[in-house]
XYZ file of C-alpha atoms in Angstrom:
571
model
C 24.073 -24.381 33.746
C 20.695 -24.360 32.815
C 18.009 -25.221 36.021
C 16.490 -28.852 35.519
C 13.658 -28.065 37.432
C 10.791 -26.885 34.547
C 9.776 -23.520 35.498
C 6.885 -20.878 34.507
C 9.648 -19.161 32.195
C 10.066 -23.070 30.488
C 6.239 -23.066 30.332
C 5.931 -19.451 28.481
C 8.810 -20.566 25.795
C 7.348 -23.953 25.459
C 4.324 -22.506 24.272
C 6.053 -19.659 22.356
C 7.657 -22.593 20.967
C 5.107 -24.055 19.667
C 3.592 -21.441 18.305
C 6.636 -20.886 16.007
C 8.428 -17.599 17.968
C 11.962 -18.930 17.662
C 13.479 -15.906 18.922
C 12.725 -13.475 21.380
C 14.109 -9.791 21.701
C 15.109 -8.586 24.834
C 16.646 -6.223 27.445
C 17.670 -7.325 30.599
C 17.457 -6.658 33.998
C 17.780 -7.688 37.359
C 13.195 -8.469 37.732
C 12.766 -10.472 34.905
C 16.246 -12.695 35.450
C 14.892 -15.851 36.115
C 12.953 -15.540 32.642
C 16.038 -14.150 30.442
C 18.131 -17.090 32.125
C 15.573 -19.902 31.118
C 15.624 -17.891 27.525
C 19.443 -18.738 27.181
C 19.322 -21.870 27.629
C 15.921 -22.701 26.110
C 16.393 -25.073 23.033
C 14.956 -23.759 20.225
C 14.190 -20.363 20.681
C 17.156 -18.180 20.615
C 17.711 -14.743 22.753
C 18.137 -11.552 20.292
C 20.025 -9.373 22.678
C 18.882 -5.996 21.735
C 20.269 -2.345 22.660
C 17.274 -0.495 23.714
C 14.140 -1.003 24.232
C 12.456 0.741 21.300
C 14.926 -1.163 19.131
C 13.764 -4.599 21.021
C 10.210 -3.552 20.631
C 10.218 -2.580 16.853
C 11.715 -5.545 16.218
C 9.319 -7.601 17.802
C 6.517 -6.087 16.155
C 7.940 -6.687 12.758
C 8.503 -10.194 13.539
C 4.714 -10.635 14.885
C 3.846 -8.864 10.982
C 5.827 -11.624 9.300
C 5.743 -14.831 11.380
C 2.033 -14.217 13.375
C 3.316 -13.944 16.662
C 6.619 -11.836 18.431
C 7.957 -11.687 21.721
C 9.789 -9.124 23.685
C 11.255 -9.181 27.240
C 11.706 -5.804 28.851
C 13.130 -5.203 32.271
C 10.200 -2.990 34.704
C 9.543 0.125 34.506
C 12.439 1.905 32.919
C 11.986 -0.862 29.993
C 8.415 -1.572 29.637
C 8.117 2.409 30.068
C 10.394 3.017 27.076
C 8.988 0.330 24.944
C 5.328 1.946 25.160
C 5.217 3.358 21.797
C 6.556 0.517 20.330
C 3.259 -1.456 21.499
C 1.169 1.219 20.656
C 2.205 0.887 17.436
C 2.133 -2.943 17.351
C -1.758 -2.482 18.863
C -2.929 0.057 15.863
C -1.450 -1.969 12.970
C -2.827 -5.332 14.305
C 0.780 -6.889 15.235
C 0.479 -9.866 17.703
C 3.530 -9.172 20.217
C 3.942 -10.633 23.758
C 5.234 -8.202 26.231
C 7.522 -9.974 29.013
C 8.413 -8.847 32.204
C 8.775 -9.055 35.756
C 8.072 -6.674 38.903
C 9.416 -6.233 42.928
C 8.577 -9.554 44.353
C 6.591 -10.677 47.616
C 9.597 -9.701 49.719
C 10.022 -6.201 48.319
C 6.323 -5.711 48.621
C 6.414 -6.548 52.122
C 9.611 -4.491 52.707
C 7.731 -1.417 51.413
C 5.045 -1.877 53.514
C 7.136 -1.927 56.608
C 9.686 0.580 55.794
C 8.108 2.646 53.153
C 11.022 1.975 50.693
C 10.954 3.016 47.213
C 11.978 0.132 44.890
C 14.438 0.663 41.854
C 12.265 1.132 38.682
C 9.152 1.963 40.524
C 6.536 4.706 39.986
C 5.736 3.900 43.692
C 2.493 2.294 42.151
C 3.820 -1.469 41.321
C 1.180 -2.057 39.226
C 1.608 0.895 37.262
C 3.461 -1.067 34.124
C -0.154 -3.267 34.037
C -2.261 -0.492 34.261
C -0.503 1.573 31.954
C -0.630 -1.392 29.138
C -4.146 -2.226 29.735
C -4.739 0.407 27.053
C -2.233 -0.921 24.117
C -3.085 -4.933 24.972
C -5.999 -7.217 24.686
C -4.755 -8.751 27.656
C -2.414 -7.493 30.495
C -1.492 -9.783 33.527
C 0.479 -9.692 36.932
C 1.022 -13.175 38.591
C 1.768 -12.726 42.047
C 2.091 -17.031 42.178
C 2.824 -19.567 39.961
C -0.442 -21.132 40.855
C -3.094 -21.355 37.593
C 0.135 -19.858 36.001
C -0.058 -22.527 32.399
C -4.269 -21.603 32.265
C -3.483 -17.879 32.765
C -0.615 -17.910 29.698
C -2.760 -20.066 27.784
C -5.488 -17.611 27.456
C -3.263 -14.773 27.067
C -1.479 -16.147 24.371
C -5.139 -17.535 22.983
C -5.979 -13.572 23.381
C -3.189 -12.547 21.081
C -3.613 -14.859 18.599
C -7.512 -14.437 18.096
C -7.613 -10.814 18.186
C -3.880 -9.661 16.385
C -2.938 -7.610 19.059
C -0.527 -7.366 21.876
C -0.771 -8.583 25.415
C 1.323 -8.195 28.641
C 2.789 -10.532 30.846
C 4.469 -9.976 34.289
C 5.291 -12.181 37.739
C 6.626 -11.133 40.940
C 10.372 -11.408 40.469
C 10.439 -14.857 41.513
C 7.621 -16.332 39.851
C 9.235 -16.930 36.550
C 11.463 -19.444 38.161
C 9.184 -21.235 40.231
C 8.584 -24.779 39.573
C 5.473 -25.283 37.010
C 3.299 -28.575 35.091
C 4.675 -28.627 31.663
C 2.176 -28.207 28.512
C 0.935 -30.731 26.129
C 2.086 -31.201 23.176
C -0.958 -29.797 21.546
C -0.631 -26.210 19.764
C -2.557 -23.067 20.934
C -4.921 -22.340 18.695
C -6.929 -18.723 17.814
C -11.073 -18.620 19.677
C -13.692 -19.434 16.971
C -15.602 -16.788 16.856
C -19.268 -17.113 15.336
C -21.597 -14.702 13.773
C -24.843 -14.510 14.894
C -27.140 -15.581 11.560
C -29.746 -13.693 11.540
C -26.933 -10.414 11.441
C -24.783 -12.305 8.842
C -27.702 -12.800 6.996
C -29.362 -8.863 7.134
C -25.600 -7.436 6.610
C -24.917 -9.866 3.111
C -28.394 -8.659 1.891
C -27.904 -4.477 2.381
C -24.081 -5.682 0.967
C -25.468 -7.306 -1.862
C -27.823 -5.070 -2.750
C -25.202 -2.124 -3.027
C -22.855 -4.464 -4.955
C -25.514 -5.368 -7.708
C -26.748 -2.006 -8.355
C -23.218 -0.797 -8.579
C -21.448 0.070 -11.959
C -17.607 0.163 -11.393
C -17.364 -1.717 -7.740
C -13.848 -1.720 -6.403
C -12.211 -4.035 -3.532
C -10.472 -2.274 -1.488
C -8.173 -4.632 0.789
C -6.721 -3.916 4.136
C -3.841 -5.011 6.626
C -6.334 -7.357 8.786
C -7.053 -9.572 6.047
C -3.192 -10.751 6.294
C -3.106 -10.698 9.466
C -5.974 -12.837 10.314
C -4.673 -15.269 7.233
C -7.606 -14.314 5.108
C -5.467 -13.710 1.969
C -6.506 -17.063 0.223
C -10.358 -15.830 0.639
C -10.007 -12.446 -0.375
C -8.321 -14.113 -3.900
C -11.578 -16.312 -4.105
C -13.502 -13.222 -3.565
C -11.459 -11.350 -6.525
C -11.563 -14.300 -8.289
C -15.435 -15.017 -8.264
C -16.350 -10.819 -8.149
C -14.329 -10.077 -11.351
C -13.685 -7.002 -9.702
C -10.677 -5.194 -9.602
C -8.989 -4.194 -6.560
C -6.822 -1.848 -4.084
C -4.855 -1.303 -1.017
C -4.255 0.869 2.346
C -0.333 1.789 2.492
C -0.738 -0.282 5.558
C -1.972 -3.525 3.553
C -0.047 -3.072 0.902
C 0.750 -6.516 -0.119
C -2.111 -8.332 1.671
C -1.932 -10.755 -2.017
C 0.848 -10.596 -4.252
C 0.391 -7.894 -6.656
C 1.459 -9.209 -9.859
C -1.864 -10.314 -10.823
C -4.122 -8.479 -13.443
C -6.826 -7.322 -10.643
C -4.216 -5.076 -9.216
C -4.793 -1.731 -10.004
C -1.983 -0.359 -7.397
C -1.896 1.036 -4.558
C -4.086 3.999 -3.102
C -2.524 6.200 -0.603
C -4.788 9.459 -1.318
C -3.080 12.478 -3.218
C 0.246 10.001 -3.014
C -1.243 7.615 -5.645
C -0.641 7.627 -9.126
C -3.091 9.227 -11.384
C -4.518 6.184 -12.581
C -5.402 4.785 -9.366
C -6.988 8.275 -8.000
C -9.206 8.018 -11.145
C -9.832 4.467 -10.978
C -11.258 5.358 -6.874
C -12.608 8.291 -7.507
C -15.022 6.811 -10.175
C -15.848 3.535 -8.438
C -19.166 3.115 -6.549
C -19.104 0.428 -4.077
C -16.370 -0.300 -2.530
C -16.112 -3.771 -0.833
C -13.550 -2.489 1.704
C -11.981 -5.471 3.707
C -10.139 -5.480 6.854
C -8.825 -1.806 6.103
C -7.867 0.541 8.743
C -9.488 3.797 7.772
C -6.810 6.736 8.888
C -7.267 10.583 8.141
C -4.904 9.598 5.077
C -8.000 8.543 3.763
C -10.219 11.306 5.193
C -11.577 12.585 1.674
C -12.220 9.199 0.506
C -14.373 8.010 3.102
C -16.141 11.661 3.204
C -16.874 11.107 -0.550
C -17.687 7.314 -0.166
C -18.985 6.795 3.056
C -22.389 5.451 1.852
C -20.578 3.752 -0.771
C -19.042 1.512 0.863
C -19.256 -2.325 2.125
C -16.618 -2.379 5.134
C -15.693 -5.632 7.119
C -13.129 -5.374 9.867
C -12.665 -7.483 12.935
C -14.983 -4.552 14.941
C -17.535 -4.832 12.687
C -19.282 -4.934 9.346
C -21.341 -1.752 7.850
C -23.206 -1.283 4.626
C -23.841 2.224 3.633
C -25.236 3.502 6.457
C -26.226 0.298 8.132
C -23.913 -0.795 10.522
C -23.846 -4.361 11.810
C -22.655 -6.227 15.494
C -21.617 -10.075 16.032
C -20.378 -10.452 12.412
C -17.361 -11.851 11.878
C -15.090 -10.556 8.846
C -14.593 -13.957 7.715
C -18.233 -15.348 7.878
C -19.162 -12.022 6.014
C -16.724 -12.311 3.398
C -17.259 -16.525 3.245
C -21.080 -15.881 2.804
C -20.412 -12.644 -0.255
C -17.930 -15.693 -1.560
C -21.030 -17.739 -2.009
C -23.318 -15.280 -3.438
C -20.479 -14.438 -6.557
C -20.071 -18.084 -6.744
C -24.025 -18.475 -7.318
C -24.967 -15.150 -9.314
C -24.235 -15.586 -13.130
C -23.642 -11.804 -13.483
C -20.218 -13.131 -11.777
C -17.316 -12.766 -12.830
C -17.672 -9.442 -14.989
C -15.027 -9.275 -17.079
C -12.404 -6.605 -15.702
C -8.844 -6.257 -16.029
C -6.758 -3.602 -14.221
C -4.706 -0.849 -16.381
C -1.177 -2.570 -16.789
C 1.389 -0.682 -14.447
C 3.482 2.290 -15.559
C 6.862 0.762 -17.590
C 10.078 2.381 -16.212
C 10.869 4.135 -15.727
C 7.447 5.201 -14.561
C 5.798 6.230 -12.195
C 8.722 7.640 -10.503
C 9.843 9.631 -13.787
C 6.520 11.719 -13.724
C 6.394 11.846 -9.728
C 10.239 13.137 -9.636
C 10.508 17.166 -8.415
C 10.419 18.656 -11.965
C 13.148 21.322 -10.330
C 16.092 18.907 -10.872
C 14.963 17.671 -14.840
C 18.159 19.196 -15.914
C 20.181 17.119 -13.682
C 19.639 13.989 -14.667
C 22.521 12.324 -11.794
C 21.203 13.801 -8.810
C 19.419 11.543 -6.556
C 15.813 12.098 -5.719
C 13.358 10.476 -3.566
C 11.379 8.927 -6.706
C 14.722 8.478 -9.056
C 15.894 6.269 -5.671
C 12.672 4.112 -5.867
C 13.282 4.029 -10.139
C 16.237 3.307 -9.845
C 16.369 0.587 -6.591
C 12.720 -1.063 -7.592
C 14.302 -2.018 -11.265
C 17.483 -3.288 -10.058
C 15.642 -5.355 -7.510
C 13.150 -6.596 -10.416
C 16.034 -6.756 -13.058
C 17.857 -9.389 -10.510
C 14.612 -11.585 -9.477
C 15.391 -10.113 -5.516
C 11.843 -8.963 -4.939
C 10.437 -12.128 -4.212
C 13.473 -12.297 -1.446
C 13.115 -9.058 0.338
C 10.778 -7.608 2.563
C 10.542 -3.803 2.643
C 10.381 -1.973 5.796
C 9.606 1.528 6.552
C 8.551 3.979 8.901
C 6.457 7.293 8.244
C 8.752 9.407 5.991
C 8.443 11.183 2.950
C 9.901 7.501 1.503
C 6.875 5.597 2.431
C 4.409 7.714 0.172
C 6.845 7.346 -2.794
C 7.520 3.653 -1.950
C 3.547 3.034 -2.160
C 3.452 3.623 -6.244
C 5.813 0.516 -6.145
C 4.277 -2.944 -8.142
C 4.888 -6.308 -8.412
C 5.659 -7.152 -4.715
C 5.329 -9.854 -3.260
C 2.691 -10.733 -0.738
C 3.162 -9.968 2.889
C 6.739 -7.937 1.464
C 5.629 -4.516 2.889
C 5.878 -3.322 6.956
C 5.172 0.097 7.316
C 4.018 2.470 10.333
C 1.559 4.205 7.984
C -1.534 4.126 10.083
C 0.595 4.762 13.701
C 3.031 6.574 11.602
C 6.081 6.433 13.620
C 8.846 7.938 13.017
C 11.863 5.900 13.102
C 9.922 1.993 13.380
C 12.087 0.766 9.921
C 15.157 0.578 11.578
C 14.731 -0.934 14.597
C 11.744 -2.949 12.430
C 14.695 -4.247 10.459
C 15.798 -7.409 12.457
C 12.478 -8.896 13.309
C 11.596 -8.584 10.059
C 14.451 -10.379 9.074
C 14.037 -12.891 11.136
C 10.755 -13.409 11.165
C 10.130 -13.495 7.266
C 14.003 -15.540 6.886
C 13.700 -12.182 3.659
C 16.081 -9.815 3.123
C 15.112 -6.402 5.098
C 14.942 -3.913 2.571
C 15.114 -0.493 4.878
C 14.192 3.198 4.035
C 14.812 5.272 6.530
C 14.520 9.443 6.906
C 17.849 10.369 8.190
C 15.720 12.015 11.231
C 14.152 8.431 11.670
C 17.487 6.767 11.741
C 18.595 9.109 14.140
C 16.343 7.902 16.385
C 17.399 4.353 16.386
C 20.312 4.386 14.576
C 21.790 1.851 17.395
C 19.310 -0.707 15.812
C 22.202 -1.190 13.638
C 24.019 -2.770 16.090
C 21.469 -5.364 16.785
C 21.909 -6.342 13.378
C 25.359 -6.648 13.214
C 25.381 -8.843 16.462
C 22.919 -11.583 14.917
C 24.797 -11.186 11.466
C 21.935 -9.954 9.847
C 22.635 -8.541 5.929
C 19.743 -6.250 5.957
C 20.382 -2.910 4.226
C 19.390 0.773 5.798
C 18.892 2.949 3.316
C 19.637 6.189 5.039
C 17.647 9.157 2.809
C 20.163 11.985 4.080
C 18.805 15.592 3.511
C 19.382 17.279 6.457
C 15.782 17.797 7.534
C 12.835 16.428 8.447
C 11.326 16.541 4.977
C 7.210 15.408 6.125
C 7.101 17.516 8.956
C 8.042 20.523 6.624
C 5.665 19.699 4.070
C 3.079 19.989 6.448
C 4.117 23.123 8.291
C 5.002 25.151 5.547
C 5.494 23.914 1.796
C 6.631 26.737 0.543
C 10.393 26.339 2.124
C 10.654 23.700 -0.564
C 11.211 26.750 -3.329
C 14.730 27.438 -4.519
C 15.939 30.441 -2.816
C 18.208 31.337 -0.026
C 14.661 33.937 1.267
C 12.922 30.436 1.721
C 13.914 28.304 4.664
C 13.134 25.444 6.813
C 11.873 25.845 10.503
C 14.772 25.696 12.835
C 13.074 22.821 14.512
C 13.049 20.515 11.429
C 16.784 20.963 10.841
C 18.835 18.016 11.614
C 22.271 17.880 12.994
C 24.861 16.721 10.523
C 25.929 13.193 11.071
C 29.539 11.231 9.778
C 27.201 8.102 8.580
C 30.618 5.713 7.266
C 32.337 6.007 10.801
C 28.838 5.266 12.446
C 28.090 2.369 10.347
C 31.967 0.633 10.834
C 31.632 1.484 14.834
C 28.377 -0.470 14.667
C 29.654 -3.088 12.819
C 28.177 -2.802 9.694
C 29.330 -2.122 5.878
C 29.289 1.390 5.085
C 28.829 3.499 1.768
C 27.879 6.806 0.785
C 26.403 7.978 -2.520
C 25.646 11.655 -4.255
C 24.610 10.765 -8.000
C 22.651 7.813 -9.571
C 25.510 6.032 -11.035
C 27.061 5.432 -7.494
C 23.744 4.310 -6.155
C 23.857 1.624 -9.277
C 27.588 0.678 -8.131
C 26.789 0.184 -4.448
C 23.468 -1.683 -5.820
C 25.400 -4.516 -7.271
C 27.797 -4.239 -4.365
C 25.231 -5.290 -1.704
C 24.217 -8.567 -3.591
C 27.407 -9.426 -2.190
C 27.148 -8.862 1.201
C 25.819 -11.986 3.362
C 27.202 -11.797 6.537
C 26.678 -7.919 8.109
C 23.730 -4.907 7.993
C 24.750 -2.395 5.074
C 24.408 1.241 6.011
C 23.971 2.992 2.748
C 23.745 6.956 3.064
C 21.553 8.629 -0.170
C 22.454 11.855 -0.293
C 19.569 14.060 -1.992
C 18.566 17.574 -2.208
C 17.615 19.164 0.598
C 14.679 21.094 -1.132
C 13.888 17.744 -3.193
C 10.108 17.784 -3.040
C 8.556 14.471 -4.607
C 5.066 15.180 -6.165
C 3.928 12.466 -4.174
C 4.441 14.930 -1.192
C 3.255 18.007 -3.358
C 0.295 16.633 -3.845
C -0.608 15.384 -0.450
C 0.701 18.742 1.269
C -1.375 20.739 -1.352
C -4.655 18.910 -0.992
């Protein structure tokens, strides 16, 4: 039976709690017991019993993307240790996620000391785990008492919630179930943090001034604006500015793009032709909350000085950059100049988007034009965007992928909805969709729409179990070639040409897998499908399926080489 006595653990999933985290992944382990115990019986936030820790750290992060806050409980060391990347991840794309734990207690400390004993789990540093997330955190904590234990998790949770990031939490074994003051009622709420004016005001006049003398200014949105809930500003923004706008790959759905400002997605050489031109002739850019990756390394060494950027670091103008100004004063105070200029709103609407079944049809590797049922990375996307469309199940899915050859393709999609896209495209980690799956899932109560390399999946393929556990009817799309497609595009492009004298590097060869077996030993719903009209009958079979994960292998062309790759492998 659950413990009466209200503990630190109680205190941590009160606030969690209240904060809206109503489930929390974890592993466990013999440390951080007292906390998974109070997690079982805690009502109202449920334990998501995961099977490794990457998969229990994914998840988390996708569930801090679509709910503003995740939580993860790892045991020490050989957890927290494993999860690493995970967080790393979660701290470059701006994903809230509380790390759990628990370390040797005061009696094992004291043991050491006597006996020089070397603790299960331990580096034979027992703060290493702290230390080591210091550098993927905004905050990372040991509490060796339960003393000042509800100020200490107030202002770590405060921490991740103001800055979008992850922070780490750990007690001495026994800590978590020592006896501790309940919380008030009263939610945790993000710092307010305030420009200073006289910087506000010198970075909205070298903004303005650019934006004015511009010609064809562009907004170009980022993943920090959703995050930080900015969405509903940035619309004013659009809304006032007339201006048309873009995203990253990694905000990608930071508004809903059905709008007439959308001009689509640009993801460098990966875009569609329309887009490229539409950037390329811009000049100003009012880039919010974007996080600039070498995916965008010629556009920001063509339009460095044209651009107006705002992030949470810091705002720059040109060449004038700008500390102590918040993103949202900035953007609140260019809000007020659009509102007050009558040049405002200039009359701009964006290009419609390609009909289908473009712009997969011009994208698709012209090599297989005379095989009209083959599956290809872009007739996939034609085929699996329209059905979703044609059946009013975009506005009920959330798409989640990892870096793969799929995530440049999927990034010429329209007409998602907002906050509908997770990807790993500025960490770029191979294999975050399917372990992402299930937090996204539960975090967004959507329909995890998953598109995974087969390389990827083999990473995590054991995600799938996770699902099946919680009865989750997310679908992995499996994209089976045999290789790992990205890596080869970037290593050598020419063993994409037909030939049997062109070849693949040994090391980007993937064992061959069995993928029904796997996905009925996991639980899950299995198909397999070689040509377009079984990916159209297993389609329609999955709007069926409620109650279990679907594991759907897409068998394509080894050599299948979308020009979205081409282009960005070329350039």
């Amino acid at each position: 039976m659950q413990n009466q006595q209200f503990t630190v653990a109680d205190y941590l999933l009160t606030r969690l709690k209240q904060l809206n985290v109503t489930d929390v992944f974890q592993i466990p382990g013999d440390y951080v017991k007292h906390f998974t115990q109070a997690l079982e019986y805690f009502e109202g936030v449920n334990a998501i019993g995961a099977v490794n820790e990457l998969d229990a750290a994914y998840a988390a992060d996708a569930y801090g993307r679509t709910r503003g806050l995740g939580a993860v409980s790892l045991q020490y060391g050989v957890s927290t240790f494993s999860a690493l990347n995970a967080i790393a991840g979660a701290y470059v794309e701006r994903s809230p996620v509380v790390v759990i734990s628990a370390c040797p207690g005061a009696d094992a400390r004291q043991i050491t000391k006597m006996y020089d004993v070397l603790y299960h789990h331990s580096t034979g540093n027992m703060a290493a785990d702290q230390e080591i997330y210091r550098h993927v955190t905004v905050s990372a904590i040991t509490l060796s008492t339960s003393v000042g234990a509800p100020e200490i998790i107030d202002d770590l949770l405060i921490a991740a919630i103001t800055h979008k990031r992850p922070v780490y939490i750990a007690c001495y074994k026994e800590v978590w179930g020592e006896p501790c003051p309940m919380p008030p009622d009263s939610v945790l709420q993000p710092l307010v943090i305030k420009s200073d004016p006289l910087a506000l005001e010198n970075a909205v006049e070298q903004a303005w001034s650019q934006i004015i003398a511009a010609k064809k200014p562009l907004i170009f949105a980022g993943v920090e604006v959703l995050r930080n809930g900015l969405s509903g500003l940035l619309q004013q923004i659009i809304d006032a500015s007339g201006m048309l706008y873009t995203t990253t790959s990694e905000g990608k759905t930071v508004l809903d793009e059905k709008g007439d400002k959308f001009i689509g997605t640009y993801s460098d050489a990966a875009s569609i032709h329309e887009v490229r031109k539409l950037v390329t002739d811009a000049d100003c850019f009012l880039t919010f909350g974007t996080i600039i990756t070498d995916d965008y390394l010629v556009f920001i060494e063509s339009k460095y000085a044209d651009m107006v950027l705002a992030t949470t670091g810091q705002i720059r103008a040109g060449y004038f950059i700008y500390e102590n100004v918040t993103m949202k004063d900035f953007m609140e105070a260019l809000l007020h100049k659009f509102k007050n200029d009558n040049a405002y709103p200039i009359k701009t609407i964006a290009p419609p988007p390609p009909v289908y079944p473009e712009p997969w049809l011009a994208n698709s590797d012209p090599f297989w034009n005379d095989k009209p049922n083959t599956i290809t990375y872009n007739r996939f996307f034609q085929h699996s965007i329209k059905f979703l469309d044609d059946n009013n199940l975009l506005k009920d899915i959330v798409i989640t992928l990892g870096v793969s050859s799929s995530l440049y393709v999927a990034t010429n999609a329209y007409g998602l909805s907002q906050g509908s896209f997770i990807s790993s495209a500025a960490w770029q980690c191979i294999g975050f969709e399917t372990g992402a799956a299930s937090g996204a899932q539960l975090g967004s109560g959507k329909r995890a729409w998953t598109i995974a390399g087969d390389g990827g999946f083999m990473m995590v393929c054991q995600s799938l179990s996770t699902l099946a556990r919680n009865n989750l009817n997310a679908v992995i799309f499996v994209m089976s070639n045999g290789v790992y497609a990205i890596e080869q595009v970037y290593v050598d492009m020419d063993s994409f040409k037909p030939g049997p004298q062109y070849k693949f590097d040994a090391f980007d060869i993937l064992p061959k897998w069995d993928y029904l077996p796997l996905a009925k030993a996991f639980g899950a719903e299995g198909f397999r499908v070689t040509t377009i009209s079984e990916l159209k009958l297993v389609l329609e079979k999955l709007k069926k399926i409620t109650d279990k994960p679907s594991l759907v292998e897409v068998v394509i062309p080894e050599k299948d080489l979308p020009r979205q790759m081409y282009r960005l492998g070329k350039e």
